[in-house]
XYZ file of C-alpha atoms in Angstrom:
696
model
C -25.149 17.535 11.240
C -23.284 14.258 11.938
C -22.049 14.981 15.480
C -18.962 12.963 16.414
C -17.748 12.365 19.943
C -14.301 11.963 21.451
C -13.584 11.762 25.186
C -10.420 12.002 27.262
C -9.507 12.767 30.874
C -10.322 16.462 30.483
C -13.116 17.068 28.001
C -15.601 15.885 25.417
C -14.842 16.815 21.799
C -17.909 17.095 19.555
C -17.289 17.771 15.879
C -20.161 18.751 13.576
C -20.819 19.731 9.980
C -22.711 23.007 9.586
C -25.291 23.364 6.815
C -27.153 26.397 5.519
C -25.995 29.571 3.845
C -27.631 32.594 2.274
C -29.950 31.478 -0.518
C -29.506 27.751 0.154
C -30.398 26.451 3.639
C -29.368 22.885 2.707
C -25.861 23.641 1.409
C -22.740 22.620 3.335
C -21.260 25.675 5.071
C -18.362 24.756 7.374
C -17.375 22.637 10.376
C -17.326 23.352 14.112
C -15.739 21.742 17.176
C -17.308 22.006 20.635
C -15.028 21.314 23.622
C -17.121 20.451 26.704
C -15.382 20.582 30.084
C -15.613 17.101 31.618
C -15.338 18.185 35.253
C -18.406 20.406 34.844
C -20.453 17.436 33.630
C -19.245 15.124 36.394
C -20.013 17.714 39.081
C -23.598 18.186 37.907
C -23.175 21.324 35.811
C -23.635 23.879 34.574
C -22.224 22.700 31.244
C -19.155 24.652 30.126
C -18.580 24.442 26.368
C -16.204 26.286 24.042
C -17.000 26.474 20.325
C -14.317 26.638 17.652
C -16.165 27.576 14.486
C -15.206 27.686 10.818
C -12.453 25.059 10.989
C -12.323 25.185 7.189
C -10.441 28.215 5.837
C -9.583 29.391 2.350
C -5.818 29.163 1.837
C -4.199 30.118 -1.482
C -7.533 29.846 -3.234
C -8.431 26.403 -1.824
C -10.732 25.542 1.069
C -8.763 23.466 3.560
C -9.523 22.032 6.993
C -11.160 18.977 8.591
C -14.439 17.831 7.039
C -16.677 15.953 9.509
C -14.198 16.662 12.335
C -13.864 13.525 14.434
C -13.346 13.948 18.170
C -10.565 11.624 19.327
C -10.925 9.195 22.247
C -7.798 9.087 24.407
C -7.446 6.432 27.121
C -4.408 8.024 28.815
C -5.486 9.342 32.257
C -2.498 11.725 32.229
C -3.432 13.362 28.914
C -3.132 17.166 28.938
C -4.305 18.044 25.428
C -7.100 16.891 23.162
C -7.393 16.238 19.454
C -9.798 16.380 16.544
C -9.021 14.947 13.116
C -10.774 14.787 9.774
C -10.227 14.310 6.080
C -9.266 17.493 4.265
C -12.360 19.095 2.760
C -10.725 19.630 -0.656
C -7.697 17.361 -1.014
C -7.941 13.572 -1.258
C -5.135 11.680 0.492
C -4.767 14.283 3.239
C -5.808 14.293 6.906
C -6.048 17.467 9.001
C -5.283 17.288 12.743
C -6.067 19.989 15.298
C -4.631 20.016 18.835
C -6.618 21.478 21.752
C -4.515 22.932 24.563
C -5.788 23.265 28.144
C -9.048 21.448 27.314
C -10.169 21.129 30.928
C -10.071 24.863 31.620
C -9.699 27.512 28.888
C -9.250 25.613 25.617
C -7.369 26.931 22.603
C -7.023 25.223 19.236
C -4.063 24.875 16.884
C -4.090 25.506 13.184
C -4.396 22.690 10.677
C -1.612 20.115 10.938
C -1.824 18.178 7.695
C -0.355 14.799 6.861
C -0.450 12.980 3.576
C -1.737 9.426 3.223
C -1.944 6.932 0.399
C -4.321 8.044 -2.352
C -8.055 7.983 -1.595
C -11.225 8.372 -3.654
C -14.902 9.148 -3.094
C -16.806 5.883 -2.391
C -19.488 4.505 -4.724
C -23.105 3.585 -4.213
C -23.398 -0.118 -3.341
C -25.375 -2.738 -5.333
C -27.088 -5.477 -3.320
C -28.788 -8.761 -4.088
C -32.552 -8.405 -4.515
C -32.507 -4.697 -5.343
C -35.436 -3.747 -7.603
C -34.786 -0.012 -7.826
C -32.006 0.036 -10.389
C -29.026 2.255 -9.614
C -31.304 4.528 -7.547
C -31.951 1.565 -5.257
C -28.268 1.007 -4.497
C -27.072 1.777 -0.953
C -25.481 5.084 -0.027
C -21.701 4.708 0.169
C -21.596 7.917 2.258
C -18.326 9.730 1.553
C -14.653 9.571 2.509
C -15.033 11.044 6.027
C -13.376 9.422 9.049
C -15.793 7.329 11.100
C -14.024 7.103 14.492
C -10.645 7.937 16.031
C -8.859 6.604 19.114
C -5.434 7.081 20.713
C -3.626 4.206 22.421
C -0.052 4.551 23.668
C 0.450 7.741 21.651
C -0.791 6.193 18.379
C -3.999 7.376 16.674
C -6.132 4.756 14.885
C -8.883 5.728 12.439
C -10.590 4.587 9.221
C -12.584 5.824 6.213
C -14.570 4.659 3.153
C -12.881 4.771 -0.265
C -13.525 3.406 -3.752
C -10.914 1.079 -5.305
C -10.390 -1.212 -8.276
C -9.817 -4.979 -8.238
C -6.232 -4.525 -6.955
C -7.184 -2.181 -4.122
C -5.807 0.912 -5.858
C -7.586 4.233 -6.291
C -7.691 6.143 -9.554
C -8.807 4.843 -12.896
C -12.060 2.876 -12.874
C -13.349 2.098 -9.377
C -15.477 -1.032 -9.049
C -16.034 -1.555 -5.308
C -15.805 0.129 -1.924
C -13.139 -0.572 0.672
C -12.232 0.448 4.199
C -8.886 2.229 4.574
C -7.440 2.188 8.106
C -4.505 4.085 9.618
C -2.129 3.984 12.563
C -0.611 7.452 13.052
C 2.195 8.694 15.299
C 3.541 12.125 16.282
C 0.140 13.293 17.500
C 1.194 15.250 20.612
C 2.469 18.832 20.552
C 6.102 19.159 19.583
C 5.924 16.125 17.290
C 5.313 15.726 13.569
C 2.364 13.513 12.586
C 3.179 10.619 10.263
C 1.645 7.362 9.075
C 3.106 4.333 10.898
C 1.069 1.880 8.851
C -2.125 1.806 6.834
C -4.099 -0.887 5.095
C -7.023 -1.284 2.713
C -9.670 -3.942 3.356
C -11.196 -4.836 -0.025
C -12.370 -7.768 -2.149
C -9.726 -8.615 -4.730
C -10.582 -10.248 -8.056
C -8.892 -11.201 -11.308
C -10.775 -8.595 -13.328
C -12.158 -5.172 -12.522
C -15.850 -6.131 -12.620
C -18.537 -4.385 -10.579
C -20.174 -7.560 -9.242
C -17.746 -7.993 -6.343
C -18.257 -7.520 -2.607
C -18.194 -4.012 -1.082
C -16.858 -3.218 2.401
C -17.823 0.158 3.852
C -18.882 2.001 7.036
C -15.855 0.523 8.848
C -14.629 1.524 12.315
C -11.431 0.282 13.941
C -10.433 -0.218 17.579
C -7.169 -1.349 19.199
C -6.937 -3.170 22.534
C -4.519 -2.943 25.414
C -2.762 -5.974 23.929
C -2.169 -4.094 20.672
C -4.599 -6.245 18.679
C -6.998 -4.379 16.359
C -10.481 -5.180 15.068
C -12.900 -3.582 12.621
C -16.637 -3.828 12.035
C -18.313 -2.806 8.771
C -21.218 -3.265 6.352
C -20.949 -5.839 3.548
C -22.990 -6.131 0.326
C -22.641 -6.723 -3.399
C -24.514 -7.473 -6.573
C -24.515 -11.155 -5.583
C -24.849 -10.703 -1.812
C -27.537 -9.545 0.579
C -26.651 -6.830 3.100
C -24.716 -8.138 6.107
C -22.441 -7.071 8.943
C -18.812 -8.165 8.976
C -15.645 -7.979 11.012
C -11.901 -8.450 10.543
C -8.942 -8.273 12.886
C -5.190 -8.063 13.082
C -2.863 -9.291 15.817
C -0.205 -7.030 17.262
C 2.502 -9.114 15.582
C 0.925 -9.294 12.129
C 2.855 -7.743 9.211
C 2.308 -3.966 8.906
C -0.633 -2.885 6.782
C -2.375 -6.271 6.855
C -5.770 -7.351 8.156
C -6.843 -10.981 8.528
C -9.601 -12.496 6.373
C -12.937 -10.771 7.031
C -15.932 -12.810 8.210
C -19.670 -12.115 8.207
C -21.380 -12.287 11.589
C -24.918 -12.016 10.199
C -26.537 -14.198 7.518
C -29.154 -12.126 5.726
C -31.269 -13.895 3.101
C -33.739 -11.088 2.389
C -33.847 -8.168 -0.023
C -33.982 -4.514 0.916
C -36.398 -2.322 -1.086
C -38.220 -0.222 1.545
C -41.221 1.506 -0.037
C -40.592 4.723 1.922
C -37.019 5.008 0.579
C -36.892 4.656 -3.184
C -33.372 6.084 -3.299
C -31.921 8.495 -5.822
C -28.535 9.555 -7.223
C -26.897 8.784 -3.847
C -28.797 5.510 -3.394
C -30.870 4.468 -0.420
C -29.836 5.734 3.003
C -27.538 3.295 4.798
C -25.128 3.281 7.671
C -23.904 6.788 8.421
C -22.692 5.456 11.751
C -20.545 2.469 12.700
C -19.133 1.616 16.121
C -16.415 -0.677 17.442
C -15.369 -0.391 21.092
C -13.460 -2.000 23.958
C -14.977 -3.793 26.925
C -14.331 -1.512 29.950
C -13.900 -4.526 32.239
C -10.833 -6.090 30.620
C -9.324 -3.823 27.875
C -9.108 -6.808 25.532
C -12.612 -7.887 24.505
C -14.133 -5.777 21.720
C -17.703 -5.174 20.616
C -18.851 -4.017 17.190
C -22.288 -2.682 16.252
C -23.221 -2.763 12.560
C -26.312 -2.456 10.383
C -27.684 -5.326 8.265
C -30.884 -6.429 6.524
C -32.677 -8.724 8.988
C -36.050 -9.084 7.209
C -37.630 -8.103 3.909
C -37.280 -4.326 3.472
C -36.140 -3.926 7.103
C -32.808 -3.175 8.703
C -31.467 -3.746 12.206
C -28.208 -3.334 14.071
C -26.376 -6.384 15.382
C -24.011 -6.257 18.351
C -21.336 -8.939 18.471
C -18.524 -9.759 20.874
C -15.014 -10.082 19.457
C -12.797 -12.215 21.688
C -9.042 -11.866 21.877
C -6.836 -14.946 21.426
C -6.728 -17.174 24.557
C -3.950 -17.074 27.158
C -0.587 -18.632 26.468
C -0.546 -22.340 27.358
C 1.336 -22.888 30.662
C 4.541 -24.742 29.834
C 7.011 -24.592 32.752
C 7.724 -23.094 36.164
C 10.895 -21.638 37.647
C 11.715 -22.959 40.142
C 10.013 -26.197 39.106
C 9.170 -27.285 42.663
C 7.982 -25.896 45.990
C 7.927 -27.468 49.437
C 4.740 -28.365 51.271
C 4.163 -25.771 53.986
C 5.916 -23.004 52.030
C 4.504 -19.515 52.573
C 4.580 -16.742 49.933
C 6.517 -18.860 47.464
C 7.217 -17.119 44.155
C 7.313 -18.954 40.846
C 7.724 -17.617 37.324
C 5.237 -19.295 34.987
C 6.289 -19.521 31.332
C 3.668 -20.061 28.645
C 3.787 -21.055 24.985
C 2.247 -18.596 22.530
C 0.586 -19.584 19.246
C -1.622 -17.612 16.862
C -1.552 -14.536 19.065
C -2.276 -16.272 22.365
C -0.744 -14.641 25.404
C -1.186 -13.618 29.014
C -2.576 -10.125 29.612
C -3.518 -7.824 32.449
C -5.072 -4.390 31.878
C -3.520 -2.801 34.962
C -5.243 -0.667 37.605
C -8.624 0.843 36.878
C -10.206 -2.336 35.490
C -12.411 -4.839 37.299
C -11.009 -7.975 35.640
C -7.421 -9.199 35.986
C -5.253 -12.138 35.041
C -5.503 -15.127 37.398
C -3.959 -18.562 37.877
C -4.690 -21.756 39.795
C -2.357 -24.552 40.859
C -4.626 -27.545 40.392
C -4.918 -30.415 42.863
C -5.807 -28.536 46.044
C -3.789 -27.384 49.018
C -2.359 -24.315 47.237
C -3.666 -20.806 47.969
C -2.877 -18.209 45.308
C -1.922 -14.891 46.942
C -1.119 -12.812 43.884
C -0.590 -13.108 40.133
C 1.645 -10.492 38.491
C 1.755 -9.942 34.738
C 5.288 -9.814 33.287
C 4.789 -10.146 29.530
C 2.589 -12.191 27.148
C 4.441 -15.428 27.976
C 5.367 -14.910 31.643
C 3.492 -14.519 34.924
C 4.858 -14.368 38.459
C 2.789 -16.477 40.866
C 2.901 -15.915 44.621
C 1.173 -18.607 46.668
C 1.234 -20.583 49.897
C 1.199 -24.381 50.157
C -0.573 -26.177 52.983
C 1.643 -28.381 55.133
C -0.557 -31.348 54.299
C -0.713 -30.684 50.558
C -0.487 -33.802 48.415
C 3.053 -34.397 47.214
C 3.407 -34.656 43.453
C 3.316 -32.854 40.131
C 0.568 -30.283 39.487
C -0.880 -28.708 36.367
C -1.554 -24.953 36.270
C -4.470 -23.072 34.728
C -4.068 -19.427 33.668
C -7.162 -17.280 33.075
C -7.118 -13.980 31.206
C -9.350 -11.045 32.246
C -11.884 -11.961 29.530
C -12.501 -15.359 31.162
C -10.669 -17.470 28.590
C -8.267 -19.955 30.158
C -5.524 -22.417 29.277
C -4.238 -25.393 31.291
C -0.891 -27.112 31.022
C -1.191 -30.527 29.410
C 0.927 -32.118 32.167
C 2.242 -31.379 35.624
C 4.698 -28.468 35.531
C 5.034 -27.660 39.263
C 6.074 -30.255 41.828
C 4.962 -30.064 45.462
C 7.747 -31.780 47.413
C 8.223 -32.803 51.005
C 9.276 -30.041 53.390
C 11.887 -32.368 54.913
C 14.241 -31.643 52.018
C 17.229 -29.574 53.240
C 18.512 -26.555 51.291
C 21.025 -23.833 52.245
C 20.771 -20.316 50.825
C 23.338 -18.839 48.431
C 25.563 -15.908 49.419
C 25.926 -12.783 47.270
C 29.076 -10.701 47.776
C 28.612 -6.974 48.569
C 28.677 -4.623 45.549
C 30.498 -1.291 45.827
C 28.702 1.949 44.999
C 29.412 3.439 41.575
C 29.551 6.927 39.978
C 29.381 7.584 36.219
C 28.291 10.154 33.639
C 24.885 9.964 31.995
C 24.843 8.096 28.659
C 27.937 6.106 29.752
C 27.956 2.318 30.190
C 27.910 0.824 33.688
C 29.036 -2.805 33.869
C 29.154 -4.657 37.195
C 29.685 -8.390 37.754
C 27.833 -9.838 40.737
C 29.552 -12.787 42.447
C 27.779 -15.448 44.498
C 28.323 -18.935 45.897
C 26.077 -21.736 47.163
C 27.149 -24.307 49.792
C 24.991 -26.959 48.104
C 26.490 -26.320 44.694
C 23.051 -25.468 43.297
C 22.806 -23.632 39.960
C 22.257 -19.911 40.618
C 20.086 -17.382 38.826
C 20.632 -13.617 39.049
C 17.883 -10.999 38.798
C 17.099 -7.388 39.716
C 14.455 -6.543 42.282
C 11.662 -4.112 41.506
C 12.756 -0.475 41.590
C 15.833 -0.836 39.401
C 16.230 2.124 37.017
C 14.692 1.805 33.568
C 17.105 0.215 31.118
C 19.110 -1.709 33.715
C 19.427 -5.458 33.191
C 21.396 -8.423 34.446
C 22.447 -11.653 32.775
C 20.644 -14.380 34.696
C 23.557 -16.807 34.305
C 26.737 -14.716 34.524
C 25.503 -12.006 36.902
C 26.818 -9.229 34.633
C 24.714 -6.103 35.207
C 24.677 -3.434 32.496
C 23.031 -0.031 32.343
C 23.500 3.086 30.246
C 21.729 5.979 32.026
C 19.696 8.100 29.630
C 19.773 11.880 29.430
C 16.630 11.990 31.550
C 18.256 9.880 34.297
C 21.060 12.314 35.043
C 21.699 13.825 37.483
C 20.348 11.349 40.009
C 21.029 8.611 42.537
C 19.634 5.112 42.088
C 19.408 2.121 44.408
C 19.831 -1.196 42.599
C 19.124 -4.488 44.362
C 20.700 -7.614 42.878
C 19.214 -10.961 43.884
C 20.617 -14.465 43.447
C 18.396 -17.555 43.763
C 19.260 -21.234 43.861
C 17.150 -24.068 42.472
C 16.958 -25.983 45.715
C 13.766 -27.102 47.399
C 12.520 -24.703 48.499
C 14.349 -22.158 46.374
C 16.327 -19.698 48.529
C 17.948 -16.377 47.716
C 20.246 -13.578 48.876
C 20.241 -9.908 47.839
C 22.551 -6.901 48.023
C 21.791 -3.236 47.302
C 24.257 -0.662 45.975
C 23.961 2.971 44.914
C 24.716 4.443 41.500
C 25.267 8.213 41.210
C 24.730 9.591 37.699
C 26.389 12.878 36.744
C 24.815 15.422 34.392
C 26.810 16.078 31.187
C 26.022 19.250 29.288
C 25.132 18.946 25.590
C 25.313 21.849 23.179
C 22.042 23.374 21.979
C 21.125 23.028 18.311
C 19.866 26.080 16.449
C 17.471 25.299 13.613
C 18.483 26.369 10.119
C 17.305 29.865 9.181
C 16.188 30.402 5.583
C 17.401 33.429 3.670
C 14.932 36.309 3.563
C 13.864 38.753 0.831
C 12.430 42.103 1.954
C 11.237 45.354 0.411
C 11.983 48.869 1.708
C 9.311 49.916 4.197
C 8.382 46.330 5.133
C 8.905 44.591 8.460
C 10.803 41.335 8.752
C 9.909 39.165 11.738
C 10.980 35.571 12.301
C 11.276 33.397 15.371
C 14.421 31.330 15.709
C 14.056 27.950 17.355
C 16.607 25.828 19.143
C 16.602 22.519 20.962
C 18.684 21.295 23.860
C 18.788 17.611 24.723
C 19.698 18.213 28.354
C 17.324 17.226 31.139
C 16.614 19.121 33.310
C 16.171 21.609 30.484
C 18.751 24.367 30.165
C 17.784 28.014 29.725
C 18.654 29.188 26.199
C 19.695 32.748 25.321
C 19.706 34.177 21.788
C 22.002 36.927 20.471
C 23.299 38.446 17.199
C 26.820 38.959 15.921
C 27.915 42.381 14.616
C 27.009 42.938 10.969
C 23.240 42.793 11.293
C 21.396 45.699 9.627
C 21.011 48.832 11.790
C 17.822 48.707 13.831
C 17.538 44.908 13.821
C 16.829 43.342 17.225
C 16.504 39.874 18.714
C 14.611 38.848 21.835
C 17.161 36.964 23.978
C 14.494 34.694 25.479
C 12.199 33.892 22.544
C 14.733 34.260 19.703
C 12.340 36.488 17.754
C 14.269 38.590 15.217
C 12.697 41.811 13.917
C 13.793 44.530 11.506
C 11.729 47.427 10.193
C 13.315 48.041 6.809
C 13.738 51.811 6.249
C 11.747 53.203 3.329
C 14.965 54.631 1.880
C 16.940 51.410 2.298
C 19.009 50.728 -0.803
C 19.119 47.289 -2.356
C 21.763 44.989 -0.930
C 22.526 41.888 1.118
C 23.157 41.554 4.869
C 24.697 38.462 6.467
C 23.199 37.939 9.927
C 24.623 35.440 12.428
C 22.373 34.237 15.254
C 23.822 32.612 18.371
C 22.104 30.508 21.016
C 23.853 29.596 24.281
C 22.736 27.367 27.158
C 23.324 27.908 30.891
C 24.941 24.537 31.427
C 28.396 23.958 32.922
C 30.338 24.705 30.878
C 28.066 26.884 28.741
C 27.827 25.635 25.142
C 26.437 27.331 22.044
C 25.477 27.006 18.384
C 25.119 29.562 15.592
C 23.564 29.956 12.148
C 24.060 32.582 9.457
C 21.382 33.668 7.019
C 21.082 36.391 4.408
C 18.646 39.273 4.194
C 18.328 40.487 0.618
C 16.758 43.930 0.170
C 15.162 44.336 -3.249
C 13.068 47.096 -4.723
C 9.486 46.682 -5.906
C 9.336 45.530 -9.548
C 8.245 48.249 -11.987
C 6.559 47.372 -15.295
C 8.617 49.109 -17.988
C 6.617 48.088 -21.051
C 3.597 46.113 -22.261
C 3.643 45.275 -25.964
C 0.808 43.592 -27.903
C 1.645 41.907 -31.212
C -0.422 39.291 -33.067
C -2.413 38.438 -29.945
C 0.732 38.025 -27.813
C 1.307 40.399 -24.904
C 4.906 40.849 -23.738
C 5.333 42.377 -20.276
C 8.792 43.655 -19.220
C 9.759 44.876 -15.736
C 12.741 45.832 -13.605
C 14.184 42.831 -11.797
C 17.047 41.365 -9.790
C 18.960 38.350 -11.036
C 18.038 34.969 -9.546
C 14.825 36.346 -7.978
C 11.435 34.803 -8.773
C 8.556 36.945 -10.024
C 4.902 36.205 -10.645
C 2.700 37.975 -13.200
C -0.963 38.357 -12.268
C -3.925 39.726 -14.187
C -7.593 40.619 -13.979
C -10.068 41.508 -16.713
C -11.740 44.239 -14.669
C -10.148 46.332 -11.940
C -13.304 45.867 -9.909
C -12.769 42.088 -9.778
C -12.178 40.837 -6.230
C -8.854 39.135 -6.828
C -5.881 38.796 -9.143
C -5.337 35.627 -11.182
C -1.855 34.075 -11.495
C -0.461 33.816 -15.006
C 0.852 30.259 -15.217
C 4.625 29.897 -14.840
C 6.741 32.043 -12.507
C 9.779 33.833 -13.943
C 13.317 33.607 -12.529
C 15.158 36.741 -13.605
C 18.627 36.399 -15.127
C 19.379 40.096 -15.298
C 18.044 43.602 -14.516
C 15.007 43.109 -16.779
C 12.586 40.172 -16.893
C 9.805 39.404 -19.355
C 6.681 37.253 -19.594
C 4.226 36.656 -22.446
C 0.472 36.151 -22.418
C -2.035 35.268 -25.136
C -5.161 37.396 -25.686
C -8.159 37.007 -27.949
C -9.128 40.093 -29.930
C -12.128 41.016 -27.780
C -10.366 40.570 -24.442
C -8.684 43.138 -22.185
C -6.438 42.516 -19.195
C -4.731 44.508 -16.443
C -1.354 43.220 -15.250
C 0.827 43.482 -12.178
C 4.130 41.864 -11.170
C 4.893 40.641 -7.636
C 8.082 39.330 -6.092
C 7.724 35.741 -4.869
C 9.183 35.408 -1.353
């Protein structure tokens, strides 16, 4: 039931809920994920699918795992793993992520990776204007499942239905539904998932009355610009059923969404005779969809359900436009000579209310464009720099009209903005200008993560003001002060060892603007950093048991160093460590006496010079607790057993030895001596069997 779909470069991820179990074919059973190899579909088949069943497991007496597992869309063409995410089946305020390795060949799935969110609550049924069916005629609020999930630039965006009060909080008395949305980070393997920001779209009111607007069935999408938009259903005791949308700009405060608007205007009631409702209300929604336009990576579309005629529903598709381009404001240089070929000008725009230039990059049919108005100018290329800068490359006809020109910039979605006055002057080609001269720059050598500072020197025979810049191909992180010519760069760990060519350019502001450039080499040396061994918790073992733990270490060096693990003398006899994996094992002898061993683990890299780190942990050998007495007095049972000081013990019981499991007696006991005790209360007709276990 409720198949969800996520797609990336390697596979399709289809999550489903499974219903039906012995004695009740309609009962919820578990969840399943199907991973479908994308290359098999694109090549015409046969279809190759891998099923991962029973994603929900029982852990410490609680069912846990993703309910309605949502396949995750990932727009990164270089993605190498896939994802599925869902709300935890038992715990509100928790999401469960699963990672799928090698999805395009032989997939494998991780265990549950849980992350906590702000509190959530099961949504309510939704009242609506014109309802004649009482509470049974309300609309189904569905449940708190996720409705869609997408990854952009390593961040996962998703949303769900929840019930809240008039302040948007869960708990207490809920009076309306809301849409909770999330931006999550740490999704890829080797990272820890966390909430970057989340928000709750709801109708606030002075008092917690139930006649307010409900928002539910919301899905969220984020564009290549970083703007986000949601579509959802809207209804209330005083409102007919409509479709709505809300958005947030990339620069809006975290956790906020702009004022929602309705994009339908229903004036009819919804009481379909073939759906009289029930405890869960009348069927509504279930699905909601908000997506990106594949032509421009900025326009969005949302598809939502609404009441379009008496007792009838429909879905309405609406286009959500991004803010327009930045308004062209100035050009650098501000003039170009008639007859100039391949002239380059940096166009600066003014941004307001989210406006900005944008280009989606390769793989899209629509791109940013610009026109120098007035004729005689042929645009060769427009390069996106950032939301307020474009680089224009164009040629000017020899007979082009001399004078000031306005410029129009057009974003990939077709929206455009024109400067309100002339910002680029076409001047006569008879104007004389001499180029500047940039002095040669000597090659440099430095260690990675050390500062390089070089001052470029230039002169101009015309005395024109000069502007310094770096040509394309400069290493990431390098920059130059446009006025002083001071170049700075601190090579990262990943950039050493290596050799880098850096080209410095100086340009005058003559007509036409002329330039000079010099290239120099920078050699970056590798510097070895010590590995870091993760802390190792102390261990408690029993005679006859096996202790196995895998030590982990990190090394910041790139290329990665090879790490080797070892043990210092003093480890218990028979203990071993795998030098490559760091896995420590010890089979505790059955006759091992109680005691404590201090074990020191070392990890060393193969850098030059070799560096290392070490950690010491304790292995405490304890004997199995033995119940020494059970005393019943006045309905109170006192259990006493052999113990070790400072160790934690748990008393468990069952009323019949044939029962399937033991029940914990509330409250663990920390022993303060060789004997520990615990009391239990019994009614006269009750019997119990007890056991004591050592808590690891």
